[in-house]
mmCIF file of C-alpha atoms in Angstrom:
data_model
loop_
_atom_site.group_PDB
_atom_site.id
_atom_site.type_symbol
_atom_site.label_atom_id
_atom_site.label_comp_id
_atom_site.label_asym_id
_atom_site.label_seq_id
_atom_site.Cartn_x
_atom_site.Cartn_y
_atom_site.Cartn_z
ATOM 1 C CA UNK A 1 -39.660 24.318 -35.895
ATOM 2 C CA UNK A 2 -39.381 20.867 -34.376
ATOM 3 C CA UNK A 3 -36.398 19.660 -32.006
ATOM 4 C CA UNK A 4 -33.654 18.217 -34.683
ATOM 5 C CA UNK A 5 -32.625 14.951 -33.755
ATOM 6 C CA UNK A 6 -29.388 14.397 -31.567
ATOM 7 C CA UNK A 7 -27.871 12.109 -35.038
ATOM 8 C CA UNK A 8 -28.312 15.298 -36.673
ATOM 9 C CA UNK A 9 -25.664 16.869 -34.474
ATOM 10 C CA UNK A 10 -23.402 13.811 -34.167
ATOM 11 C CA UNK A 11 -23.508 13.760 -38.585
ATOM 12 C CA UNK A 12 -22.444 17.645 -37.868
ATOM 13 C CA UNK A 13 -19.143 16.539 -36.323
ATOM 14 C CA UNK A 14 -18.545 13.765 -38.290
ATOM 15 C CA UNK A 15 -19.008 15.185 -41.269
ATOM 16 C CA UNK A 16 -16.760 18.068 -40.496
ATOM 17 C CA UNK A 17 -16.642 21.462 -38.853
ATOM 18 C CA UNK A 18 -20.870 22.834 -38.354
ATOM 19 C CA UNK A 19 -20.875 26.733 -38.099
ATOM 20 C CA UNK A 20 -21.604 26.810 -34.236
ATOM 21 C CA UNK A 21 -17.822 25.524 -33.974
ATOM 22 C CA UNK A 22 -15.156 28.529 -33.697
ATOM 23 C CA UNK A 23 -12.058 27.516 -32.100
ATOM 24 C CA UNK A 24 -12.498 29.253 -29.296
ATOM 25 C CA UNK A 25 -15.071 30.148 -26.484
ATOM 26 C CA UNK A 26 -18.338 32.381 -26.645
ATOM 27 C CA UNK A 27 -17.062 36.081 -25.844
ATOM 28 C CA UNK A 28 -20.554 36.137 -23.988
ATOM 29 C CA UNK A 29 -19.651 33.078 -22.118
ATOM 30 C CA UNK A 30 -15.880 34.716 -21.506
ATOM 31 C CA UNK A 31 -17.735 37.624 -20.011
ATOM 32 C CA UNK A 32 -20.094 35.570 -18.137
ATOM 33 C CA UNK A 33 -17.377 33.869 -16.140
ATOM 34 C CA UNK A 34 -15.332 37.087 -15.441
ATOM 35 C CA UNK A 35 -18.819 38.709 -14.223
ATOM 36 C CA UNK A 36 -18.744 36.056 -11.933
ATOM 37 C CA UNK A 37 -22.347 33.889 -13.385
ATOM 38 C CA UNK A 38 -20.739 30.791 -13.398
ATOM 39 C CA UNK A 39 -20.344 29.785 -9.508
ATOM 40 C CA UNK A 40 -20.046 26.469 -7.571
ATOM 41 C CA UNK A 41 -20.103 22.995 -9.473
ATOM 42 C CA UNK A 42 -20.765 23.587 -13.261
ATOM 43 C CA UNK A 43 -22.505 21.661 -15.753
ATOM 44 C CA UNK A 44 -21.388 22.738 -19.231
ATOM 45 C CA UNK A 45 -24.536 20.937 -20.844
ATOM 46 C CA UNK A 46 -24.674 20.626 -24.824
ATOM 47 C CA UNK A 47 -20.849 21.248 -24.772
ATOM 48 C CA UNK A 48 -20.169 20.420 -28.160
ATOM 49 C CA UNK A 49 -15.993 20.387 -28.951
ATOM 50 C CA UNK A 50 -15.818 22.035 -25.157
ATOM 51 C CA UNK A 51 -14.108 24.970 -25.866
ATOM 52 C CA UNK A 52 -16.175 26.211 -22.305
ATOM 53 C CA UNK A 53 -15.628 23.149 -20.188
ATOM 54 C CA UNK A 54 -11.833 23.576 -20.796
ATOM 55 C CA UNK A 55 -11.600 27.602 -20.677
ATOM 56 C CA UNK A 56 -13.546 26.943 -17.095
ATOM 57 C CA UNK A 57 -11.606 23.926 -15.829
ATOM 58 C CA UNK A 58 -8.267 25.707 -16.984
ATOM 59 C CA UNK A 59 -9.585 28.545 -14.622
ATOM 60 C CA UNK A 60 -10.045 26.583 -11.317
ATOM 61 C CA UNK A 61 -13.801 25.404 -11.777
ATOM 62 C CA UNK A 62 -15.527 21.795 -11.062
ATOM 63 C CA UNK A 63 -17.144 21.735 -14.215
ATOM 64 C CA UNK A 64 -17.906 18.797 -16.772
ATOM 65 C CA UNK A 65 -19.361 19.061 -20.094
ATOM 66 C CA UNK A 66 -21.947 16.909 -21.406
ATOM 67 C CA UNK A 67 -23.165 16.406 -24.769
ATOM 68 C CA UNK A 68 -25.641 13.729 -26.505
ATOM 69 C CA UNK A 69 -22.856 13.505 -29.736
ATOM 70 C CA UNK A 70 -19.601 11.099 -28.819
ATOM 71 C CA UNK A 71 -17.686 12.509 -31.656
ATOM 72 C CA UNK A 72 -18.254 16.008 -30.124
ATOM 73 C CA UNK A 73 -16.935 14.548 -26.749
ATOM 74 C CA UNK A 74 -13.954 13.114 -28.295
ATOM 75 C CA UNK A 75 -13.085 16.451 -30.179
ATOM 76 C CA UNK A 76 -13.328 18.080 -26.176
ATOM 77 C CA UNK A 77 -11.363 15.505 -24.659
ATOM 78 C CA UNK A 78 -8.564 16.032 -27.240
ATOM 79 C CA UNK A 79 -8.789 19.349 -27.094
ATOM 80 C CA UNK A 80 -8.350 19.944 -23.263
ATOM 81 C CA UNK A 81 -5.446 17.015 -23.493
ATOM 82 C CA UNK A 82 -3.173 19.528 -26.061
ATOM 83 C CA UNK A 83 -4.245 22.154 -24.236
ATOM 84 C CA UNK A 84 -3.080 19.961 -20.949
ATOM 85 C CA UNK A 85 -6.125 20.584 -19.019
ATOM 86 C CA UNK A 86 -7.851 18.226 -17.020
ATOM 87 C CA UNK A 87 -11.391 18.352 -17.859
ATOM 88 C CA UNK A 88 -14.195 15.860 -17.802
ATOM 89 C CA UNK A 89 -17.098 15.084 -20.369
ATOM 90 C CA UNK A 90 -19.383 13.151 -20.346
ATOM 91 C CA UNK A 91 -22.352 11.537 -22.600
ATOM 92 C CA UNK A 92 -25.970 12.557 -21.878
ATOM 93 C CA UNK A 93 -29.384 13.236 -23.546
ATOM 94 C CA UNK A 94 -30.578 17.397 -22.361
ATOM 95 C CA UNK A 95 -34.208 16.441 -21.829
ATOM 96 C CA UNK A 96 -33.315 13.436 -19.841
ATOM 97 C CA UNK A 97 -30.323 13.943 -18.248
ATOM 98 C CA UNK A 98 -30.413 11.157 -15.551
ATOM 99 C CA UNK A 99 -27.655 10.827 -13.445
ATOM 100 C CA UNK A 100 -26.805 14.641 -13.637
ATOM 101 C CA UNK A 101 -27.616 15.971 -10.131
ATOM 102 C CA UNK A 102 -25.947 18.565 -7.933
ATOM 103 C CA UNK A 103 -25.031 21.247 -10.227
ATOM 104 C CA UNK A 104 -24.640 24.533 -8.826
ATOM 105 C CA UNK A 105 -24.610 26.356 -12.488
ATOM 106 C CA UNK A 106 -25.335 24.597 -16.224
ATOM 107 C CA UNK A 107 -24.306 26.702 -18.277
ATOM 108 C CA UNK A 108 -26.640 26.261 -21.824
ATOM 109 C CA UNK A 109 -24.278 27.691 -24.712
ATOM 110 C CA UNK A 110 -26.788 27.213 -27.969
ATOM 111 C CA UNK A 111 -28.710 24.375 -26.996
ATOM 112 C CA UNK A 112 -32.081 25.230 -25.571
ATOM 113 C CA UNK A 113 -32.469 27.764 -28.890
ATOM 114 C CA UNK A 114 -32.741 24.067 -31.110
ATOM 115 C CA UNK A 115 -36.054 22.541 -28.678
ATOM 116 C CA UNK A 116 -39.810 23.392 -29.812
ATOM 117 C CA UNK A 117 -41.575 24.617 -27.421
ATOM 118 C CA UNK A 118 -42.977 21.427 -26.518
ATOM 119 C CA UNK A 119 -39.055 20.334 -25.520
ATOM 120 C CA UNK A 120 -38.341 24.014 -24.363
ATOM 121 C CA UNK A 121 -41.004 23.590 -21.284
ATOM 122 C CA UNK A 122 -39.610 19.486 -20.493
ATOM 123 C CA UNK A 123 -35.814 20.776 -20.869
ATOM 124 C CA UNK A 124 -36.782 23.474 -17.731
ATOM 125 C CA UNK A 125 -38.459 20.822 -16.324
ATOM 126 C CA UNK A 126 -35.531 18.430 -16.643
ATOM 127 C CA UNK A 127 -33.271 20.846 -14.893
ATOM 128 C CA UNK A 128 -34.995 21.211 -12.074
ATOM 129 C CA UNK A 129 -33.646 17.531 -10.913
ATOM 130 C CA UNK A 130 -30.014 19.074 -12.030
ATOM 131 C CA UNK A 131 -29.491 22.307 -10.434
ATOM 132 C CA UNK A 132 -29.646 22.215 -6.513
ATOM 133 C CA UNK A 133 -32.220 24.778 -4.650
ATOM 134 C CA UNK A 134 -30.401 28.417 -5.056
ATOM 135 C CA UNK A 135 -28.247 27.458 -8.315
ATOM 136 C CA UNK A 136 -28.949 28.925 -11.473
ATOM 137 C CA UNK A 137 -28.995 28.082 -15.409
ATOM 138 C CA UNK A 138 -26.886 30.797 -17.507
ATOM 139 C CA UNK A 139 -28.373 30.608 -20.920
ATOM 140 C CA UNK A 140 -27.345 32.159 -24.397
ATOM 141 C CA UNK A 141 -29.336 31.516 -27.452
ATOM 142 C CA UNK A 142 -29.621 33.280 -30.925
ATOM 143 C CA UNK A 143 -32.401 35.976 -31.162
ATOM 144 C CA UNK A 144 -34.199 36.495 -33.985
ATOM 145 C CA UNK A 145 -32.024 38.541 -36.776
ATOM 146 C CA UNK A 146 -29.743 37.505 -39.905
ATOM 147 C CA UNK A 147 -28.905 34.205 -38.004
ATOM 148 C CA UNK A 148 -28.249 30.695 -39.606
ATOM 149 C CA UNK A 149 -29.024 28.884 -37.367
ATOM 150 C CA UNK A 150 -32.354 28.384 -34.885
ATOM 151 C CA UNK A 151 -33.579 30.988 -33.268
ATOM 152 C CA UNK A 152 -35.273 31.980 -30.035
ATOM 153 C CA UNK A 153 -37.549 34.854 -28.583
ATOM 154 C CA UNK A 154 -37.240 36.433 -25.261
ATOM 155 C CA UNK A 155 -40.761 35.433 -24.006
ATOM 156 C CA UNK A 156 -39.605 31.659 -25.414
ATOM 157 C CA UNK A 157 -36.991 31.918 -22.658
ATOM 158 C CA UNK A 158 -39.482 33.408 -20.007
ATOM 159 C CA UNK A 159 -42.035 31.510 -20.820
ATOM 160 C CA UNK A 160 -39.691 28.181 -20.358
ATOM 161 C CA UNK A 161 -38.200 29.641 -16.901
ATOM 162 C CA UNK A 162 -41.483 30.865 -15.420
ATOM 163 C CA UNK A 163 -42.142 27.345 -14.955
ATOM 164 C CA UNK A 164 -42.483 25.439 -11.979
ATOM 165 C CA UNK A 165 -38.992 25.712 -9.764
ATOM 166 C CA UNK A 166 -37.525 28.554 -11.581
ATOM 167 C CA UNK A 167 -37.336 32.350 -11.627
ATOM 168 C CA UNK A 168 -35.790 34.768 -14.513
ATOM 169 C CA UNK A 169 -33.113 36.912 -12.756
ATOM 170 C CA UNK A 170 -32.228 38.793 -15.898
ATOM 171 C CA UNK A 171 -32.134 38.482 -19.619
ATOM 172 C CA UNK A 172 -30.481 41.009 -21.406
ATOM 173 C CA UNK A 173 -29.024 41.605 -25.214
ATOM 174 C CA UNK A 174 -26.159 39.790 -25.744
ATOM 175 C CA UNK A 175 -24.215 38.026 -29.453
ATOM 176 C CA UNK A 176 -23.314 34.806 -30.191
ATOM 177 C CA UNK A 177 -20.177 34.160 -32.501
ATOM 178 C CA UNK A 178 -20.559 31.651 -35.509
ATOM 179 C CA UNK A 179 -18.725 30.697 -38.709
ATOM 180 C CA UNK A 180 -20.353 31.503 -41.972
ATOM 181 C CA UNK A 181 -20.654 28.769 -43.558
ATOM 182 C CA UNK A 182 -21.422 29.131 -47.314
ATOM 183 C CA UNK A 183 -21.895 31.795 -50.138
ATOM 184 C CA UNK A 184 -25.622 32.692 -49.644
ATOM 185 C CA UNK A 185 -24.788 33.662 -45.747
ATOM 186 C CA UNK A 186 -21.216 35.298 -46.486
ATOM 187 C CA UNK A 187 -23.376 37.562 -49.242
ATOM 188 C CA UNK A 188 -26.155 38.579 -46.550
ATOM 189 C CA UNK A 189 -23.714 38.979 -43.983
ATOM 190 C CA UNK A 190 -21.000 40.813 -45.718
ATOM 191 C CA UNK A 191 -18.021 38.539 -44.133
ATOM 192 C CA UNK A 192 -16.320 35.713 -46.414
ATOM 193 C CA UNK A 193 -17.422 31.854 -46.220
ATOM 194 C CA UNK A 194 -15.421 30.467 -43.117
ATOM 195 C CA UNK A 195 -15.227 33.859 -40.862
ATOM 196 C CA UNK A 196 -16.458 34.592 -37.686
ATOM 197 C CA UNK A 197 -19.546 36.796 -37.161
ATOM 198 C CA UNK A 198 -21.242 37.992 -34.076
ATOM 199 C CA UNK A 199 -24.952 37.190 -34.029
ATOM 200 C CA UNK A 200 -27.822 39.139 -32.518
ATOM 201 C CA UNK A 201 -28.397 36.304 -28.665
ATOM 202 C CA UNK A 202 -30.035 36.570 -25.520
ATOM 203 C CA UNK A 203 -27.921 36.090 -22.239
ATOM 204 C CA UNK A 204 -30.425 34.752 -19.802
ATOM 205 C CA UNK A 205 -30.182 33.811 -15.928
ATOM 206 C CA UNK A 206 -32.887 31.915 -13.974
ATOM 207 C CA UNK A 207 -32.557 30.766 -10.250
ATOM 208 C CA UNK A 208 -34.069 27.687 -9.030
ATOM 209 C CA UNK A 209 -36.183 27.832 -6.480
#
């Protein structure tokens, strides 16, 4: 698998609703944030519509949400303006994020499962200029199973976070929701096109060090 290119994900919004967009947050990412994972300033990066930048600025935390796609940014901006929340986004590339520093937490909702491995080891890299000493990355990817979408191992996500500057705290079992989006997944799935299914994912936390 090679890294798609960001246009891809900009055509995704454009072109309509892509099956990583639910209307809602991540119930792992929910949970995260009651278990108390999500600390200090927050960086909510590949934030997509930011259904997670608004659920965490609605609940008290410095958090903005940066994405590579400006129609994905406008869709967040909207949403968190009916929703009258005050939350930031902003525009940025993952795996060169300049002018991102002093993050606490970045919270990675389905973005590091799209790099090859070749981006996987330069997005950890990357971070390391993001996250101060002591702060952490909370990561959730797809794990390999009946997913439609790209998928990610559990010794891809060690491998990544043994790096230089980082440490895995804990990576456990987790699921990622997505919308089935046509025939051939709603028949191997057993849910009709357009519902919501929860996805075999990893729930990951490295500290940097």
């Amino acid at each position: 698998m090679s890294t798609p290119a960001p246009s891809r994900f900009q055509d995704a919004y454009v072109a309509g609703e892509p099956p990583w967009v639910i209307g809602e947050p991540q119930p792992a990412v929910v949970a995260a944030e009651a278990e108390g994972l999500l600390r200090g300033r927050v960086l909510d990066l590949g934030c997509g519509t930011g259904e997670h930048t608004v659920l965490l600025a609605a609940r008290g935390h410095d958090v903005v949400g940066a994405d590579s796609a400006p129609a994905a940014l406008d869709r967040g901006r909207a949403i968190a303006a009916a929703r009258g929340v005050g939350a930031s986004f902003v525009e940025a590339d993952a795996l060169d994020p300049t002018g991102l520093r002093g993050f606490d937490t970045v919270l990675d909702s389905a973005l590091f499962h799209i790099f090859d491995a070749d981006d996987q080891a330069r997005y950890a890299d990357a971070l390391r200029d993001v996250v101060v000493d002591g702060g952490r990355i909370v990561l959730l990817g797809l794990a390999p199973g009946p997913a439609f979408g790209p998928e990610v191992t559990d010794d891809a996500i060690r491998t990544a976070f043994s790096r230089p500057g980082w440490a895995v705290e804990q990576l456990r079992e987790s699921t990622y929701r997505g919308r089935v989006p046509d025939q051939a997944q709603a028949d191997l799935l057993g849910v009709p096109v357009g519902g919501h299914v929860d996805l075999p994912a990893w729930l990951a936390v490295a500290r940097r060090s």
